[in-house]
Each structure stands twice: as C-alpha cells, then as structure tokens.
Coordinates of C-alpha atoms in Angstrom, one line a residue:
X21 CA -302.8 -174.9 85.2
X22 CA -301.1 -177.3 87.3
X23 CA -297.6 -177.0 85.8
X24 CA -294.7 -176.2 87.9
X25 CA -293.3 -172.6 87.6
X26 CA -289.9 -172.0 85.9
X27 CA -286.3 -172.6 87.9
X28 CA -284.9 -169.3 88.0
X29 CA -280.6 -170.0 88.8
X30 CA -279.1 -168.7 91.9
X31 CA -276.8 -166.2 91.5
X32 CA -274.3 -167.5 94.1
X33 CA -271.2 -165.9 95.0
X34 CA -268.1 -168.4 94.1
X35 CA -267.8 -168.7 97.6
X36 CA -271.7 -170.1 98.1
X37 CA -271.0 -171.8 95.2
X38 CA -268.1 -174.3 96.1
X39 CA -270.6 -174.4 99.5
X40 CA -273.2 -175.5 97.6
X41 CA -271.5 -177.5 95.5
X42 CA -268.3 -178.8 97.3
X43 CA -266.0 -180.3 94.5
X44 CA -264.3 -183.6 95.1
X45 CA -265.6 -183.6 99.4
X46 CA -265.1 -187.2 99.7
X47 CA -262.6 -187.8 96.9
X48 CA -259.5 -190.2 97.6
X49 CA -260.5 -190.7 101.0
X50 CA -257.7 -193.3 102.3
X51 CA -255.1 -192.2 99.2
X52 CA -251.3 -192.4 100.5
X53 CA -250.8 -188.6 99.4
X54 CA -252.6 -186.2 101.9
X55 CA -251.5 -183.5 103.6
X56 CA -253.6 -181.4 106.5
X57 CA -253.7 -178.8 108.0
X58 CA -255.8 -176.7 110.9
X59 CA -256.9 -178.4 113.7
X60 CA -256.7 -175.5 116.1
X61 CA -259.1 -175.0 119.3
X62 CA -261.6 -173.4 116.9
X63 CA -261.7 -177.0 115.4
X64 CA -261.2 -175.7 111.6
X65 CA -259.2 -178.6 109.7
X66 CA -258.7 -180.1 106.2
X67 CA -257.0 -182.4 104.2
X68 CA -256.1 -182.7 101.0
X69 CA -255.1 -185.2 98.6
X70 CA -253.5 -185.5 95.5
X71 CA -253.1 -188.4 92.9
X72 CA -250.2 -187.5 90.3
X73 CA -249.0 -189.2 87.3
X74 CA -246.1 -188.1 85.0
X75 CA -246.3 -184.4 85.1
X76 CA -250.2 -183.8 85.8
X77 CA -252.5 -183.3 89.4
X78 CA -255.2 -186.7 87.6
X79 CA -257.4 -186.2 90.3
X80 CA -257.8 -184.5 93.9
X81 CA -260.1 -184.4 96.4
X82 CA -260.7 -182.7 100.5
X83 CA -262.0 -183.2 103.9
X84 CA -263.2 -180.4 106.3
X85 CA -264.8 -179.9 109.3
X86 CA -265.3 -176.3 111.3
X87 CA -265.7 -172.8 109.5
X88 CA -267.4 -172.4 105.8
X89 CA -264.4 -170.9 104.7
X90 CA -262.2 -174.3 105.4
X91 CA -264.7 -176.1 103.1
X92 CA -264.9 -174.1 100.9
X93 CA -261.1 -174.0 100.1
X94 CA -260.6 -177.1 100.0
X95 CA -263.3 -177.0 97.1
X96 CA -261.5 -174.2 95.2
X97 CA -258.1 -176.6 95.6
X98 CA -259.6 -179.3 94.1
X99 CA -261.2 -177.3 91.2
X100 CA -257.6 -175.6 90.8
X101 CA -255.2 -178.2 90.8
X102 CA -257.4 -181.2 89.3
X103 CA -256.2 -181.8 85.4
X104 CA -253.3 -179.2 86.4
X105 CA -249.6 -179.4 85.7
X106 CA -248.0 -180.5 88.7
X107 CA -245.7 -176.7 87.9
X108 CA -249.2 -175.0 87.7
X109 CA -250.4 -176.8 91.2
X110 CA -246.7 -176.1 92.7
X111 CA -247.5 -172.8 92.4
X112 CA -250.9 -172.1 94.0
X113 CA -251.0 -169.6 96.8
X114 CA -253.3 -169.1 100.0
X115 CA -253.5 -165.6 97.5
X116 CA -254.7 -167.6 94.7
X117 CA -257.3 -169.5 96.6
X118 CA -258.6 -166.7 98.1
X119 CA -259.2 -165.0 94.7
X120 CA -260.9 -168.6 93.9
X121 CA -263.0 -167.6 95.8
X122 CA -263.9 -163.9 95.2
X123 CA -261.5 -162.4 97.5
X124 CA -261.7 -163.6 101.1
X125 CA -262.1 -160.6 104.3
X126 CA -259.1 -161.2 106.7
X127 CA -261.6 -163.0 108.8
X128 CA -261.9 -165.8 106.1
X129 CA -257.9 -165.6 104.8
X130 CA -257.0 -168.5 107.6
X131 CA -259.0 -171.1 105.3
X132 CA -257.5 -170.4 102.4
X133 CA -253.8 -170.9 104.2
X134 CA -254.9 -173.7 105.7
X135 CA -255.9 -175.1 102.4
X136 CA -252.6 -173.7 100.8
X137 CA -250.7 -175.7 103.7
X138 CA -252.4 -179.3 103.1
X139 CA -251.9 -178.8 99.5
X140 CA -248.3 -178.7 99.5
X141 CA -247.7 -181.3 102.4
X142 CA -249.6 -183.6 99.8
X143 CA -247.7 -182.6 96.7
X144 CA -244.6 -183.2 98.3
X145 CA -245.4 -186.4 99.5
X146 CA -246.9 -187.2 95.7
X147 CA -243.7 -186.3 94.3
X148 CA -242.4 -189.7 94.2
X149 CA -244.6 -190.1 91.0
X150 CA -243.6 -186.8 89.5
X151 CA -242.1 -187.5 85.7
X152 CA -241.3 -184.0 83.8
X153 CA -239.8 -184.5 80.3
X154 CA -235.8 -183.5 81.2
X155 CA -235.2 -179.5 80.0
X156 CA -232.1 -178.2 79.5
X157 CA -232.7 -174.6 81.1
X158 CA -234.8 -176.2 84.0
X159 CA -233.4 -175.1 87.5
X160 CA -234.4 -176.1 90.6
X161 CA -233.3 -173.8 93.1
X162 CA -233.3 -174.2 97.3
X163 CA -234.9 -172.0 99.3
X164 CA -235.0 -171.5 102.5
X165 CA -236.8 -167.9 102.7
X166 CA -233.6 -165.6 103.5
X167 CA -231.9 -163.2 101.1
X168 CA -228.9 -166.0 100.0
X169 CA -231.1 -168.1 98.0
X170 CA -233.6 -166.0 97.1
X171 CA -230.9 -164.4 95.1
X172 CA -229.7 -167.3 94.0
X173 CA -233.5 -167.9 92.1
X174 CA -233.5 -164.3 90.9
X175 CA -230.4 -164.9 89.1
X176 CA -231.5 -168.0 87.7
X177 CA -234.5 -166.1 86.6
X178 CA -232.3 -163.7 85.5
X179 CA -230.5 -166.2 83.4
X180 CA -233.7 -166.9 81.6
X181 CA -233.9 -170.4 83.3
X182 CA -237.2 -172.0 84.1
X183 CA -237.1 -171.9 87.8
X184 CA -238.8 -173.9 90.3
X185 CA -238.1 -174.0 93.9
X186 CA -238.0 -176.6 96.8
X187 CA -237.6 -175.9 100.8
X188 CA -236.8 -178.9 103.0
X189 CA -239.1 -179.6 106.0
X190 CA -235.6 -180.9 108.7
X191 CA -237.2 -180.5 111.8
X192 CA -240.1 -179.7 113.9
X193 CA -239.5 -179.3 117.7
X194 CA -241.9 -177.2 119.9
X195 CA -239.5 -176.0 122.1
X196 CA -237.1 -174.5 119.3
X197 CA -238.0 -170.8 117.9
X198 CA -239.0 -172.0 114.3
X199 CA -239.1 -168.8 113.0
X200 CA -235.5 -168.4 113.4
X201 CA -234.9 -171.8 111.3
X202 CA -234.6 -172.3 108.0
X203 CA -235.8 -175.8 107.7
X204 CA -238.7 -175.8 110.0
X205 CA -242.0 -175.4 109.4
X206 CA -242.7 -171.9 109.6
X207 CA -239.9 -171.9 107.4
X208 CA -241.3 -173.9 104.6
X209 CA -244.4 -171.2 104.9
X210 CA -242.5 -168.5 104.1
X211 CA -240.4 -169.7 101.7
X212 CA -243.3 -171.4 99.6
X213 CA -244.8 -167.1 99.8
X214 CA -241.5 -165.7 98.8
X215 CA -241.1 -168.4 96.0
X216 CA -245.0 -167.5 95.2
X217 CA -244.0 -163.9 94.9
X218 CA -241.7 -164.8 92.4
X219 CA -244.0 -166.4 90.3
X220 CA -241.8 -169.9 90.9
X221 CA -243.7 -172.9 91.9
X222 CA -242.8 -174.6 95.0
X223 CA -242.4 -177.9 96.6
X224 CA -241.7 -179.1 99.8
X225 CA -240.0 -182.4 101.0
X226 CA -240.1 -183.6 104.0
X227 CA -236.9 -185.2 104.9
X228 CA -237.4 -185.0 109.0
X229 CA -236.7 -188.8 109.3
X230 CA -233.4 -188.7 107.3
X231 CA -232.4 -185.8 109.1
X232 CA -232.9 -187.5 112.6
X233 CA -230.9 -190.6 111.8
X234 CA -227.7 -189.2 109.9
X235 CA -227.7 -185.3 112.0
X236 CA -229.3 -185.0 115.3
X237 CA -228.4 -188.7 116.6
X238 CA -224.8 -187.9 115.6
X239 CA -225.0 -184.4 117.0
X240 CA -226.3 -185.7 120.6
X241 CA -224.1 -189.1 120.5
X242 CA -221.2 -187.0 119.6
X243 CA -221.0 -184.5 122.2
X244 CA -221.8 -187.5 124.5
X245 CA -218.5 -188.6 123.7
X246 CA -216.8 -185.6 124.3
X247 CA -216.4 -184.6 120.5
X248 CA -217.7 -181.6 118.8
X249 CA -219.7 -182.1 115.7
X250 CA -219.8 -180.7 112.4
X251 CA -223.9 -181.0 111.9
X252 CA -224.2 -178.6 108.9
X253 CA -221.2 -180.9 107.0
X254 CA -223.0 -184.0 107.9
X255 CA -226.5 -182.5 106.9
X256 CA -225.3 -181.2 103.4
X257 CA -223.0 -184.4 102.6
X258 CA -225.9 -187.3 103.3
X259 CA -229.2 -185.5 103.2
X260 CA -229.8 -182.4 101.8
X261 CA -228.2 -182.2 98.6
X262 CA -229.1 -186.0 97.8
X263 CA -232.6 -185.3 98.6
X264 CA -232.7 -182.3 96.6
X265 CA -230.7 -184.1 93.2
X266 CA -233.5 -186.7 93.1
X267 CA -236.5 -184.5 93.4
X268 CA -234.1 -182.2 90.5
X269 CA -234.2 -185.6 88.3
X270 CA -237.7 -186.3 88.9
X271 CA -238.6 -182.8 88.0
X272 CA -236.1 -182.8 84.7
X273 CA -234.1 -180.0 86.2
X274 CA -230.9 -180.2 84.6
X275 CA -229.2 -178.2 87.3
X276 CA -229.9 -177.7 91.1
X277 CA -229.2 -173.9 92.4
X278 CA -228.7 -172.8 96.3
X279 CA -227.6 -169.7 98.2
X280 CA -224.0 -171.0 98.9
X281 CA -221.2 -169.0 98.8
X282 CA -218.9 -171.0 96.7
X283 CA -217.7 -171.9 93.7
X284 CA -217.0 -175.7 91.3
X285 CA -213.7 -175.6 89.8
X286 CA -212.5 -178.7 87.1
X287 CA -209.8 -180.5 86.1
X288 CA -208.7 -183.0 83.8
X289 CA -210.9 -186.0 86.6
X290 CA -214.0 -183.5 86.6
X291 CA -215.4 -180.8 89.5
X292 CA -214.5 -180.2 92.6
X293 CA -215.8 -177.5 95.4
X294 CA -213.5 -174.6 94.7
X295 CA -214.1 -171.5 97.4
X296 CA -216.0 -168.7 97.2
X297 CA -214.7 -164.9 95.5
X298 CA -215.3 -163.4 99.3
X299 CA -212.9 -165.1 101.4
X300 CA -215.3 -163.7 104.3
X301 CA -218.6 -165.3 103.2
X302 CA -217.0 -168.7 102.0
X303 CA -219.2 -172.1 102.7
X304 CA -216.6 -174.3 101.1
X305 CA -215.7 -176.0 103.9
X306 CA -219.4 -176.9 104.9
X307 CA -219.8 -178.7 101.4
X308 CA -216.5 -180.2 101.9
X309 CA -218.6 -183.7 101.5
X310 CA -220.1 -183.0 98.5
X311 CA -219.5 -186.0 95.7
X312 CA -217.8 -185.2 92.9
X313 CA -220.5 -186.5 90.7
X314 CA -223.1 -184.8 92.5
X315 CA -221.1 -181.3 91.3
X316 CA -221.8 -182.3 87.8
X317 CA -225.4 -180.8 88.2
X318 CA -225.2 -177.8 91.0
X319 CA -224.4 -174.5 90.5
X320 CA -223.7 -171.7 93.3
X321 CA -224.4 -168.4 91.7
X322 CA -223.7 -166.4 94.6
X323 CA -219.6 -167.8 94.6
X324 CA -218.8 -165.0 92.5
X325 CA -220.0 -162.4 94.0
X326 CA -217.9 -159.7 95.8
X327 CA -219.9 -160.4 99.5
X328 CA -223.2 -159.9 101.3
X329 CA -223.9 -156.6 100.2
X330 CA -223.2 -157.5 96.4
X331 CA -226.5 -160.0 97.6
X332 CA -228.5 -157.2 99.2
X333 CA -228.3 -155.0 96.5
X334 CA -229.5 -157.5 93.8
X335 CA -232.1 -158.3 95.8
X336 CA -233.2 -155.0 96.6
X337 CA -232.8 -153.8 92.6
X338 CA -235.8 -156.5 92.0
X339 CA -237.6 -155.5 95.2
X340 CA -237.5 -158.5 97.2
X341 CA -239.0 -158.6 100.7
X342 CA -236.1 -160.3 102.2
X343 CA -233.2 -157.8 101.1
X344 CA -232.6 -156.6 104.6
X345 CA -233.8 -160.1 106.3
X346 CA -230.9 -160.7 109.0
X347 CA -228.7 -163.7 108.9
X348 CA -229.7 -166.6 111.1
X349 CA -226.0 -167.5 113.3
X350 CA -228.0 -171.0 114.8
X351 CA -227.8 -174.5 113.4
X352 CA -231.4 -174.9 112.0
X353 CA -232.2 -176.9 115.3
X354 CA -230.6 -175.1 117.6
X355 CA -233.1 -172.1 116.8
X356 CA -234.1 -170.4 119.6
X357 CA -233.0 -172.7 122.2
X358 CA -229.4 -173.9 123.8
X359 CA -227.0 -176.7 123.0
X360 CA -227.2 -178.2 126.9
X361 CA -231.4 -177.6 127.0
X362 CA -231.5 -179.6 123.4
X363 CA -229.3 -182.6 124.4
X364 CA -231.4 -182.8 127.7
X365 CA -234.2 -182.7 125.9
X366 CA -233.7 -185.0 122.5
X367 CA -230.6 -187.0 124.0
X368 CA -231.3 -187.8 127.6
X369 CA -227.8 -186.0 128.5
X370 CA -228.0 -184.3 131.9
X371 CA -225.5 -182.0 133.9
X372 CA -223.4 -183.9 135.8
X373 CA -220.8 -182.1 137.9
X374 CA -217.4 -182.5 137.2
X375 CA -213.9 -181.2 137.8
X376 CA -212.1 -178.8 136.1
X377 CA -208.3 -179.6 136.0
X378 CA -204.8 -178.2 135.1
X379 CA -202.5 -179.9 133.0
X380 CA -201.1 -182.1 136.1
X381 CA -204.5 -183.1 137.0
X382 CA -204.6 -180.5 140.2
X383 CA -208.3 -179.7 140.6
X384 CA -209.1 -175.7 140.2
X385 CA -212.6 -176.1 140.5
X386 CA -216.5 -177.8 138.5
X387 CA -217.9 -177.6 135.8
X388 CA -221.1 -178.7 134.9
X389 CA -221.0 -181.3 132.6
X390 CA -218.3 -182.1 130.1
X391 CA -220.7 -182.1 127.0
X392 CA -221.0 -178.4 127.9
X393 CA -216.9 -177.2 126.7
X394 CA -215.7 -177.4 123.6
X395 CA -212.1 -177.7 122.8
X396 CA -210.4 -174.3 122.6
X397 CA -213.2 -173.0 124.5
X398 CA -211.9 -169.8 127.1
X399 CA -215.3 -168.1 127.8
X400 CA -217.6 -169.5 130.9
X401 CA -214.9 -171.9 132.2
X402 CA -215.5 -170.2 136.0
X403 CA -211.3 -170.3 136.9
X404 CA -209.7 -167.0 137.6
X405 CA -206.0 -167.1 136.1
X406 CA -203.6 -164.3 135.9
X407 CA -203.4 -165.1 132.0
X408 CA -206.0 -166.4 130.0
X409 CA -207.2 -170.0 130.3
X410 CA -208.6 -172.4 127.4
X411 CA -210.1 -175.7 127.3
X412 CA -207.4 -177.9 126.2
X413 CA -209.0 -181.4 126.4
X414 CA -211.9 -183.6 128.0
X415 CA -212.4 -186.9 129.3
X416 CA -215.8 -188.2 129.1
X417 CA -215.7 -191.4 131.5
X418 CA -214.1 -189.3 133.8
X419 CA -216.1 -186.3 133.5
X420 CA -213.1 -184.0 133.3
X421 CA -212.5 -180.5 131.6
X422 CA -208.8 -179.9 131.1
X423 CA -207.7 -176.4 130.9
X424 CA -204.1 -174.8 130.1
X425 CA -202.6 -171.4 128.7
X426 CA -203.0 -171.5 124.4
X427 CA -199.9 -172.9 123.7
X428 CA -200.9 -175.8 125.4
X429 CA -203.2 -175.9 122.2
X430 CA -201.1 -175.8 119.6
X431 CA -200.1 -179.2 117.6
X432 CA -198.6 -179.4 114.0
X433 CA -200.1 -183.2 114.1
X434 CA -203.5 -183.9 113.4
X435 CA -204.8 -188.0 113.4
X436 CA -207.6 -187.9 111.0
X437 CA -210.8 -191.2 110.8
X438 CA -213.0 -191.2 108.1
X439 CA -211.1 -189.9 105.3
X440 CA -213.0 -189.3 102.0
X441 CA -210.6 -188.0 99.0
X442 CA -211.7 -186.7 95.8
X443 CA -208.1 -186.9 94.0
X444 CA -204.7 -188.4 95.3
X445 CA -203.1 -187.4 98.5
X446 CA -200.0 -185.9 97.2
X447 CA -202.0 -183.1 96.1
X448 CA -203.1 -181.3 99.0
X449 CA -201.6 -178.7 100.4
X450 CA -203.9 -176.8 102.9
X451 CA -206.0 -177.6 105.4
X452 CA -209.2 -175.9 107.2
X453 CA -209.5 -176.9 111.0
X454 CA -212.5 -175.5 111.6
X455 CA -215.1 -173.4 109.5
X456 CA -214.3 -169.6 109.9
X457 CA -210.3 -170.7 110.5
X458 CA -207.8 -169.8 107.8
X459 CA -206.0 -172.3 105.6
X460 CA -202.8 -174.4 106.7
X461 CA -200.4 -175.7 104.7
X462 CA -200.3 -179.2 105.1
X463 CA -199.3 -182.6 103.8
X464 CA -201.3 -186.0 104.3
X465 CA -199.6 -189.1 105.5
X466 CA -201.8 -192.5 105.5
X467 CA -204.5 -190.8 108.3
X468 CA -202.0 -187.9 109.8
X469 CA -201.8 -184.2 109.1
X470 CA -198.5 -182.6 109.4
X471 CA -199.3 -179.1 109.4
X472 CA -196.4 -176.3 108.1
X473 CA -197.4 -174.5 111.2
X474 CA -198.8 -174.6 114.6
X475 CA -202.7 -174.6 115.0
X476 CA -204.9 -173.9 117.9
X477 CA -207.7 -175.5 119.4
X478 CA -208.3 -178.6 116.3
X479 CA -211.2 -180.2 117.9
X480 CA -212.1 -183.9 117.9
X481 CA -215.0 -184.3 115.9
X482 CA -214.4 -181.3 113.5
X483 CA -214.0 -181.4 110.0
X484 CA -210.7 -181.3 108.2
X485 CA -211.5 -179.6 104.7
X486 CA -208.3 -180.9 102.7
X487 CA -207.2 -179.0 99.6
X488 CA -205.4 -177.9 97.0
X489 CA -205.2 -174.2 96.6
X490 CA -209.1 -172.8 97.2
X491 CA -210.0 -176.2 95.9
X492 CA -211.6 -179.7 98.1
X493 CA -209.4 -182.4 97.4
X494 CA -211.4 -184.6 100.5
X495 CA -211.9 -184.2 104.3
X496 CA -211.6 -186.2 107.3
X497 CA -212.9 -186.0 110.8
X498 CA -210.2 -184.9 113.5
X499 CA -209.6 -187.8 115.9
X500 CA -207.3 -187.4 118.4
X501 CA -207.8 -185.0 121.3
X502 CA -204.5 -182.6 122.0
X503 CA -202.9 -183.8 125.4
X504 CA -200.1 -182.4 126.1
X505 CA -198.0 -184.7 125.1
X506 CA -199.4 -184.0 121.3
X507 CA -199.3 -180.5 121.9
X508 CA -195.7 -179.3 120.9
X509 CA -195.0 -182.2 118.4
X510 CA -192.9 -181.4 115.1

C-alpha cells in the first residue's frame, strides 16, 4: 500500500520525441558559426550552429521559434551531425532530416528545409577550421546546379574519385530573378539537392563580399567610364577559383573539378589554359586569368568533349534531373533584370540624355545615356541610315555616342594596360578580342597589339586573351577607344 505504481515508457513517435526531448536547444548560443533560416510571416525560424575541429561536427546545437516541425529539426540536426564527419554532415538533406524524423507530410517538409538551409550556411562559415588528411583521389568539384558541372561530378565519380562538391553564394539582390543565377541563393539550394542526389556532400561558401569589391564595383565604375567590362574574367581570375583552391586544401582535395569547357596544356615552364575540343563551347578566354600555379590542381573534364550534346547525353545515361536544364545567357547578376535598371540601382548611374554624333561631330539625334552603348553596338541606336550604322566610340564627360559605317571599326592596333603574361612575348601569336570572336594573329610590342588583320568593334575595357596556338600565354585589358584616326592604322 502506499507505493507509487510502475512508469510505463511513452511510445513517442521520433517526431514527439525530439519535441519532448529537444537535443542541444540552447547549445552554442553566441558561437561565430550559425547559420538561419525561416523567418517568414508565419514566424517559423531557426538557427543552427556548428563547432568543427579537424575533420569532425565536436558539437552542435539550435534555436527555434514558430511550428513544432521547426523545433523539431533542428533537434534531428543536432543529433545527426554532432560527433559526425564534417563529409557525413556535408551531406545531410532536408530528405534526410525528414526521415529523422519518421517521414514528414508535405505540410511539415518546410521545417526540415529550413533546418537543411541553416545547417549548411553554418558549415560553410565553420570551414575555416576544416583539416581533412590530404587524399590523393579526393576531388572537389563546382557546382552550380546546371548540366556542365553536374557532369563534370559524374565524371569524377565516374573516375572512381572521392567527390565532394562546393557552390558559391556571389550575390543576393531582390530585384534580380535568382532562379535564373547560378550563384545566388536559390542557386545554392538546388545545387546542394542535385549534389545530395548524387550522394556527394556539399558545401557552400559565401564569397558575397569578395565578389562586391573585385566584380560588381568594377562592373558599375567601368561602364561609368565608358568602358565595357569583362565581369566573368575578373570573377574567375580573383575570386572564384581562389576561393574554391583554399576550401580544396582545407578539405585535402588534391584536385578542383568545374563544368568549363577547356582544356590545360604543358610545357617545359609547367600548364597553361589550352582551349576546349569544341571550338563552339570554348571558355578559354574567360579563364584567361587563371595563374599558372593555380592550373597545377584543376582539371576541366568537359574540354574534351565533342560539345553540349556529348554533355546531355552523359548526363542523361546516369539519369540526372538537369540533362535537359537550359543554359542561363545572363551574367549571374544580371539574372532577370537589365544592365541600365542594375547600374541605377547598385551604382547610382542615371539616364542622362545625350547626343548621338557622326564622325565629324554633326548631331543625328539622343541617346539616353552613354553607359547604355557598347562599342560595336548597331542595334537600338534610334538613327535611320541608308547603310547600317555602329557605335564606333563614346565620350563620357561629354556624354556622346559616336556612330559610323563598320569600317570605321576596324583597327589592326590595339594599346593594351594591365598586361599579365604567363611566358615571353615573342611567343604569342593570336589574339581573342572578345569572348565568342575568332582568333587573330598577332604580335606583342611593349603594351601594343599589331594584329595580321583588321578587327571590328575591340572594345575598351575587354579582355585580350593572348596566345600561342589554342594555348593562354597572358591577357591584357584593351585601352584605347577606336577614333578615327586609329581606325585604319597599319
């Protein structure tokens, strides 16, 4: 009599149960490596944090407020990834958190992405500490969620590496379309599932900062000045690929794999960029910047392919979700929105009316601002002109488009600034004016391009890939804008 009746367990659900008994709620409140998530108008939200030494999660721990199946995520992540491999946290999924959980209803699924989201914003952030013993078949690979370099991680898969993958976070602008970037992050989402798919764990850096300073400042001051950028050169020369390589080091990758269509070629001084077997897909000239020593630990599996639909059809053979995924023809944060609406926006440059002149200066009508034409430009100029009309220069204190007939564009002299060369001068022979334009023959005189023949529409600002053969010897940035006095020089 008297004695208290036996306890009889609860037979919770692992749902109830990580409600019942949240793990880690509270845990590293205040440590540098969180990442959230939520916070929509239904008020769900969570964050996440990670401690990692070496190559384990040590600890983890969550905050949540709003729905029961936020809270209870964020006590399945924490069970999860606490104790874990940093490869083994890398590669959980909002799937694998659901099934944490018993298998969440689509009405639940949201706190499990949420979770999945905060997660990986704190594990990139955490990778500063990462150590993993260096192995000689480890490849990181870069993904940005199309078919290019999810091919390029099939093939390393294929190759029997170890594979991880890594998206970079660029930019994040509400009024670009970020599902039509590759570097935003919607982006990041669906690479990180496509990566997931693959079994290949996934990290995300955020590089946003980086990108700012060395890209989009450039891009806005540049067309300020009446030059036309080369963003994607600039982007893959000083921040992607060096990003990338030290997250490759700290992971003890020995090699770093992307979607590029391109090739490295050696010689007796060590690799250069070489270009691609499809003359039609080549991305030489946007790695033109590429150090030499950085070469020494990338690979481009997709150079040696025949084209695009040598790329489809692998990825279709292993049943990839983004065989048929179209190409994206923006810069990354240009997605969705216009050059002029962007510079507004980010750069403070307005319209401002201007005139449109001939070659002798006689007016022939306005234009809305000069930042607006491009060099060699002949569409939306508003003239009528028995024969057709191109943009041939612009002055930017003045405000003034110049327009002429094409041979007004052609020059066989090209005044080069910032000249980077990966071997001696004497041996180039070529040179690429622009991205999609076909090779000139060339020589390289102190900072002046004599070209074998006649070019059209070189535009200050542009990248001159200099070569040898389909190799990068170095590039420069075109300097001098093509007045007619330039125009029919040599």
């Amino acid at each position: 009599a008297g004695a208290y009746p036996e306890r009889v367990p609860l037979d919770l659900s692992p749902f109830d149960d990580h409600l019942d008994a949240p793990r880690g709620r509270g845990r590293l409140r205040g440590h540098p490596h969180v990442g959230s998530a939520g916070g929509a108008a239904c008020g769900d939200e969570i964050r996440i944090a990670v401690q990692v030494d070496g190559d384990r999660v040590t600890d983890a721990g969550f905050e949540a407020t709003g729905c029961a199946a936020v809270r209870a995520a964020g006590s399945a992540v924490v069970e999860t990834v606490r104790g874990a491999s940093f490869a083994e946290a890398a590669l959980v999924s909002t799937e694998s958190i659901s099934d944490a959980l018993g298998g969440l209803p689509p009405g639940r699924m949201h706190g499990a992405a949420f979770a999945a989201d905060a997660l990986h914003e704190a594990l990139g952030l955490a990778t500063e500490h990462i150590r993993l013993a260096p192995a000689a078949r480890r490849t990181l690979v870069a993904m940005s969620g199309g078919v290019d370099s999810a091919v390029a991680a099939q093939l390393a898969l294929d190759a029997g590496h170890e594979v991880l993958a890594v998206t970079l976070e660029l930019w994040d602008d509400a009024g670009t379309d970020g599902t039509r970037s590759c570097c935003s992050p919607q982006a990041v989402t669906v690479a990180r599932s496509l990566a997931h798919r693959m079994g290949i764990p996934h990290v995300t850096l955020d590089v946003r900062d980086g990108f700012r300073g060395a890209v989009v400042d450039d891009y806005i001051s540049e067309h300020a000045a009446g030059r036309t950028p080369n963003p994607c050169v600039r982007c893959n020369g000083m921040v992607r690929f060096d990003a990338m390589l030290a997250l490759a080091e700290s992971l003890g990758a020995a090699r770093l794999a992307t979607g590029h269509y391109a090739r490295i070629a050696w010689d007796e001084h060590g690799p250069l960029i070489r270009a691609a077997v499809d003359a039609r897909k080549d991305q030489s000239y946007v790695l033109a910047r590429l150090r030499p020593d950085a070469l020494r630990r990338i690979w481009f599996p997709l150079g040696e392919l025949e084209g695009k639909s040598d790329t489809r059809a692998i990825a279709r053979a292993h049943d990839l979700p983004v065989a048929e995924k179209p190409e994206s023809q923006d810069l990354c944060f240009l997605a969705g929105t216009r050059a002029p609406e962007f510079l507004a926006r980010h750069g403070n440059i307005a319209d401002a009316p201007g005139a449109i002149v001939d070659e002798s200066g006689r007016s022939l009508g306005t234009h809305p601002g000069q930042h607006r034409f491009t060099i060699g430009q002949r569409r939306g100029l508003g003239v009528a002109a028995p024969l057709p009309l191109y943009v041939i220069d612009k002055d930017p204190s003045a405000n003034t488009v110049t327009i002429g007939p094409k041979n007004s564009l052609e020059t066989k002299q090209i005044e080069l600034e910032d000249v980077t060369l990966h071997r001696d001068a004497n041996m180039i022979d070529r040179v690429k004016v622009r991205y999609r334009s076909a090779p000139v023959g060339c020589r390289l005189s102190a900072a002046t391009l004599t070209l074998e023949e006649p070019v059209h529409g070189a535009a200050p600002g542009q990248t001159a890939c200099l070569m040898k053969g389909d190799a990068v010897i170095g590039c420069g940035t075109i300097a001098v804008p093509l007045r007619r006095e330039v125009a029919h020089a040599g």
